[in-house]
Structure formats: structure tokens, C-alpha cells
Amino acid sequence: MHADTREFRLSIDITVTGHTDSDMVAPLVNDAMQELVNRRDFRAGTIGAGRAIDHRHDFEAVRITVDVNRLSVKPL
């Protein structure tokens, strides 16, 4: 275990507007979440609260937003 072990708690809200077909929307949500977890500030535990991702697809017919709300960061 690393000496700098922390617990990082946050709430992630994903909003999909403009489409209800889950077969079409699921890959777009997956891509947005993958982008979020690959961000340096997310990995470092320093991501701020607010809108982290705002993607528009199919000529803006579908919009995926990801909002992050930090709950706590504390040492274990």
C-alpha cells in the first residue's frame, strides 16, 4: 500500500438529452465516462465540482453532460 493512500468520494451525474434509444446512447455514455476517468485531474483527485464533459452528437440531436460533485477527499 502506498504511503499517500486517500479516499476520494464524489458524485457523478450523467444527463442524456435528445434520445431515448439505449442501444444508441450507451456507447456515447461509455465514451464520456472513459474520458472522465482518463483526465489527469480526475486521476489525481483534484477535479473540481461542476460540468466536466459536454458532448453533442448527431448534429446536436443528442447531448451527453457529465457533472462532478466532490464529496470528500480524506486520508485512510
Short mmCIF file of N, CA and C in Angstrom, two decimals:
data_model
loop_
_atom_site.label_atom_id
_atom_site.label_comp_id
_atom_site.label_asym_id
_atom_site.label_seq_id
_atom_site.Cartn_x
_atom_site.Cartn_y
_atom_site.Cartn_z
N MET A 1 0.84 -1.18 0.00
CA MET A 1 0.00 0.00 0.00
C MET A 1 0.88 1.24 0.00
N HIS A 2 0.47 2.25 -0.73
CA HIS A 2 1.22 3.49 -0.82
C HIS A 2 1.05 4.32 0.45
N ALA A 3 2.07 5.10 0.77
CA ALA A 3 2.01 5.97 1.94
C ALA A 3 0.94 7.05 1.78
N ASP A 4 0.69 7.49 0.54
CA ASP A 4 -0.28 8.54 0.27
C ASP A 4 -1.60 7.93 -0.17
N THR A 5 -2.20 7.10 0.65
CA THR A 5 -3.46 6.46 0.32
C THR A 5 -4.60 7.35 0.80
N ARG A 6 -5.48 7.70 -0.14
CA ARG A 6 -6.60 8.58 0.18
C ARG A 6 -7.90 7.98 -0.32
N GLU A 7 -8.95 8.38 0.31
CA GLU A 7 -10.29 8.04 -0.17
C GLU A 7 -10.84 9.27 -0.87
N PHE A 8 -11.27 9.09 -2.09
CA PHE A 8 -11.77 10.18 -2.92
C PHE A 8 -13.23 9.89 -3.22
N ARG A 9 -14.14 10.65 -2.63
CA ARG A 9 -15.57 10.44 -2.84
C ARG A 9 -16.14 11.56 -3.69
N LEU A 10 -16.93 11.18 -4.66
CA LEU A 10 -17.60 12.17 -5.48
C LEU A 10 -18.90 11.60 -6.00
N SER A 11 -19.73 12.49 -6.46
CA SER A 11 -20.99 12.12 -7.09
C SER A 11 -20.90 12.52 -8.55
N ILE A 12 -21.26 11.62 -9.43
CA ILE A 12 -21.20 11.89 -10.87
C ILE A 12 -22.62 11.81 -11.43
N ASP A 13 -23.05 12.90 -12.04
CA ASP A 13 -24.37 12.95 -12.67
C ASP A 13 -24.20 12.97 -14.18
N ILE A 14 -24.84 12.01 -14.84
CA ILE A 14 -24.79 11.93 -16.30
C ILE A 14 -26.20 12.24 -16.82
N THR A 15 -26.26 13.19 -17.73
CA THR A 15 -27.55 13.58 -18.31
C THR A 15 -27.50 13.36 -19.82
N VAL A 16 -28.50 12.66 -20.33
CA VAL A 16 -28.63 12.44 -21.77
C VAL A 16 -29.91 13.12 -22.21
N THR A 17 -29.80 14.01 -23.18
CA THR A 17 -30.99 14.67 -23.70
C THR A 17 -31.06 14.45 -25.21
N GLY A 18 -32.27 14.34 -25.70
CA GLY A 18 -32.50 14.28 -27.13
C GLY A 18 -32.67 12.90 -27.72
N HIS A 19 -32.49 11.85 -26.92
CA HIS A 19 -32.64 10.50 -27.47
C HIS A 19 -32.97 9.52 -26.36
N THR A 20 -33.77 8.52 -26.66
CA THR A 20 -34.14 7.54 -25.64
C THR A 20 -33.74 6.12 -26.00
N ASP A 21 -33.13 5.90 -27.15
CA ASP A 21 -32.73 4.56 -27.58
C ASP A 21 -31.44 4.18 -26.85
N SER A 22 -31.55 3.29 -25.88
CA SER A 22 -30.39 2.94 -25.06
C SER A 22 -29.28 2.28 -25.87
N ASP A 23 -29.62 1.55 -26.93
CA ASP A 23 -28.59 0.93 -27.77
C ASP A 23 -27.73 1.99 -28.45
N MET A 24 -28.31 3.13 -28.75
CA MET A 24 -27.58 4.20 -29.41
C MET A 24 -26.83 5.05 -28.39
N VAL A 25 -27.44 5.28 -27.24
CA VAL A 25 -26.89 6.19 -26.23
C VAL A 25 -25.81 5.53 -25.37
N ALA A 26 -25.94 4.25 -25.07
CA ALA A 26 -25.00 3.58 -24.16
C ALA A 26 -23.53 3.75 -24.57
N PRO A 27 -23.16 3.56 -25.84
CA PRO A 27 -21.75 3.76 -26.20
C PRO A 27 -21.29 5.21 -26.01
N LEU A 28 -22.19 6.17 -26.20
CA LEU A 28 -21.82 7.58 -26.02
C LEU A 28 -21.57 7.89 -24.55
N VAL A 29 -22.40 7.32 -23.67
CA VAL A 29 -22.20 7.50 -22.23
C VAL A 29 -20.90 6.82 -21.81
N ASN A 30 -20.65 5.63 -22.33
CA ASN A 30 -19.42 4.92 -22.02
C ASN A 30 -18.20 5.74 -22.43
N ASP A 31 -18.24 6.34 -23.61
CA ASP A 31 -17.12 7.17 -24.08
C ASP A 31 -16.91 8.38 -23.17
N ALA A 32 -17.99 8.99 -22.72
CA ALA A 32 -17.88 10.15 -21.83
C ALA A 32 -17.27 9.75 -20.49
N MET A 33 -17.69 8.62 -19.95
CA MET A 33 -17.13 8.16 -18.67
C MET A 33 -15.66 7.78 -18.82
N GLN A 34 -15.31 7.17 -19.94
CA GLN A 34 -13.90 6.82 -20.19
C GLN A 34 -13.05 8.08 -20.27
N GLU A 35 -13.58 9.11 -20.93
CA GLU A 35 -12.86 10.38 -21.00
C GLU A 35 -12.66 10.97 -19.60
N LEU A 36 -13.70 10.89 -18.78
CA LEU A 36 -13.61 11.43 -17.42
C LEU A 36 -12.52 10.74 -16.62
N VAL A 37 -12.53 9.41 -16.60
CA VAL A 37 -11.55 8.70 -15.76
C VAL A 37 -10.14 8.79 -16.30
N ASN A 38 -9.97 9.18 -17.55
CA ASN A 38 -8.63 9.35 -18.11
C ASN A 38 -8.07 10.76 -17.90
N ARG A 39 -8.88 11.68 -17.39
CA ARG A 39 -8.40 13.03 -17.16
C ARG A 39 -7.38 13.04 -16.02
N ARG A 40 -6.36 13.84 -16.17
CA ARG A 40 -5.31 13.93 -15.14
C ARG A 40 -5.86 14.43 -13.82
N ASP A 41 -6.73 15.45 -13.86
CA ASP A 41 -7.26 15.98 -12.61
C ASP A 41 -8.16 14.98 -11.89
N PHE A 42 -8.84 14.12 -12.64
CA PHE A 42 -9.65 13.08 -12.03
C PHE A 42 -8.76 12.05 -11.36
N ARG A 43 -7.75 11.61 -12.07
CA ARG A 43 -6.83 10.60 -11.52
C ARG A 43 -6.07 11.10 -10.30
N ALA A 44 -5.77 12.39 -10.29
CA ALA A 44 -5.03 12.97 -9.16
C ALA A 44 -5.94 13.29 -7.98
N GLY A 45 -7.24 13.22 -8.19
CA GLY A 45 -8.17 13.54 -7.12
C GLY A 45 -8.35 15.03 -6.91
N THR A 46 -8.00 15.81 -7.92
CA THR A 46 -8.10 17.27 -7.80
C THR A 46 -9.19 17.87 -8.69
N ILE A 47 -10.00 17.03 -9.31
CA ILE A 47 -11.04 17.54 -10.20
C ILE A 47 -12.01 18.41 -9.40
N GLY A 48 -12.36 19.54 -9.96
CA GLY A 48 -13.27 20.46 -9.30
C GLY A 48 -14.72 20.10 -9.57
N ALA A 49 -15.58 20.67 -8.77
CA ALA A 49 -17.01 20.45 -8.95
C ALA A 49 -17.49 21.22 -10.18
N GLY A 50 -18.49 20.67 -10.85
CA GLY A 50 -19.07 21.36 -12.00
C GLY A 50 -19.12 20.47 -13.22
N ARG A 51 -19.41 21.09 -14.35
CA ARG A 51 -19.55 20.37 -15.62
C ARG A 51 -18.17 19.96 -16.10
N ALA A 52 -17.94 18.66 -16.20
CA ALA A 52 -16.65 18.13 -16.63
C ALA A 52 -16.66 17.82 -18.12
N ILE A 53 -17.81 17.41 -18.65
CA ILE A 53 -17.89 16.99 -20.05
C ILE A 53 -19.22 17.46 -20.62
N ASP A 54 -19.17 17.93 -21.85
CA ASP A 54 -20.38 18.33 -22.58
C ASP A 54 -20.17 17.92 -24.04
N HIS A 55 -20.72 16.76 -24.40
CA HIS A 55 -20.58 16.23 -25.75
C HIS A 55 -21.90 16.35 -26.49
N ARG A 56 -21.81 16.69 -27.76
CA ARG A 56 -23.00 16.74 -28.63
C ARG A 56 -22.75 15.84 -29.83
N HIS A 57 -23.76 15.07 -30.16
CA HIS A 57 -23.64 14.09 -31.24
C HIS A 57 -24.80 14.24 -32.22
N ASP A 58 -24.62 13.67 -33.40
CA ASP A 58 -25.66 13.67 -34.43
C ASP A 58 -26.21 15.07 -34.68
N PHE A 59 -25.30 15.97 -35.01
CA PHE A 59 -25.67 17.36 -35.31
C PHE A 59 -26.44 17.99 -34.15
N GLU A 60 -25.97 17.73 -32.96
CA GLU A 60 -26.51 18.26 -31.71
C GLU A 60 -27.89 17.71 -31.34
N ALA A 61 -28.28 16.60 -31.97
CA ALA A 61 -29.55 15.97 -31.62
C ALA A 61 -29.46 15.23 -30.28
N VAL A 62 -28.25 14.81 -29.91
CA VAL A 62 -28.03 14.10 -28.65
C VAL A 62 -26.95 14.85 -27.88
N ARG A 63 -27.23 15.07 -26.60
CA ARG A 63 -26.25 15.77 -25.76
C ARG A 63 -26.00 14.93 -24.51
N ILE A 64 -24.70 14.70 -24.21
CA ILE A 64 -24.28 13.97 -23.02
C ILE A 64 -23.51 14.95 -22.15
N THR A 65 -23.97 15.17 -20.91
CA THR A 65 -23.23 16.01 -19.99
C THR A 65 -22.86 15.19 -18.76
N VAL A 66 -21.70 15.48 -18.23
CA VAL A 66 -21.22 14.82 -17.01
C VAL A 66 -20.85 15.92 -16.02
N ASP A 67 -21.54 15.91 -14.88
CA ASP A 67 -21.28 16.87 -13.81
C ASP A 67 -20.68 16.12 -12.63
N VAL A 68 -19.65 16.73 -12.03
CA VAL A 68 -18.96 16.12 -10.90
C VAL A 68 -19.20 16.97 -9.66
N ASN A 69 -19.55 16.32 -8.58
CA ASN A 69 -19.72 16.98 -7.28
C ASN A 69 -18.79 16.30 -6.29
N ARG A 70 -17.79 17.04 -5.83
CA ARG A 70 -16.85 16.47 -4.86
C ARG A 70 -17.52 16.36 -3.51
N LEU A 71 -17.41 15.19 -2.91
CA LEU A 71 -17.97 14.98 -1.58
C LEU A 71 -16.89 15.07 -0.52
N SER A 72 -15.76 14.38 -0.75
CA SER A 72 -14.67 14.44 0.22
C SER A 72 -13.41 13.79 -0.32
N VAL A 73 -12.30 14.23 0.21
CA VAL A 73 -11.01 13.58 0.00
C VAL A 73 -10.38 13.50 1.38
N LYS A 74 -10.09 12.28 1.81
CA LYS A 74 -9.51 12.14 3.14
C LYS A 74 -8.50 11.00 3.15
N PRO A 75 -7.51 11.11 4.01
CA PRO A 75 -6.53 10.02 4.11
C PRO A 75 -7.18 8.80 4.76
N LEU A 76 -6.68 7.64 4.40
CA LEU A 76 -7.19 6.40 5.00
C LEU A 76 -6.35 6.00 6.18
#
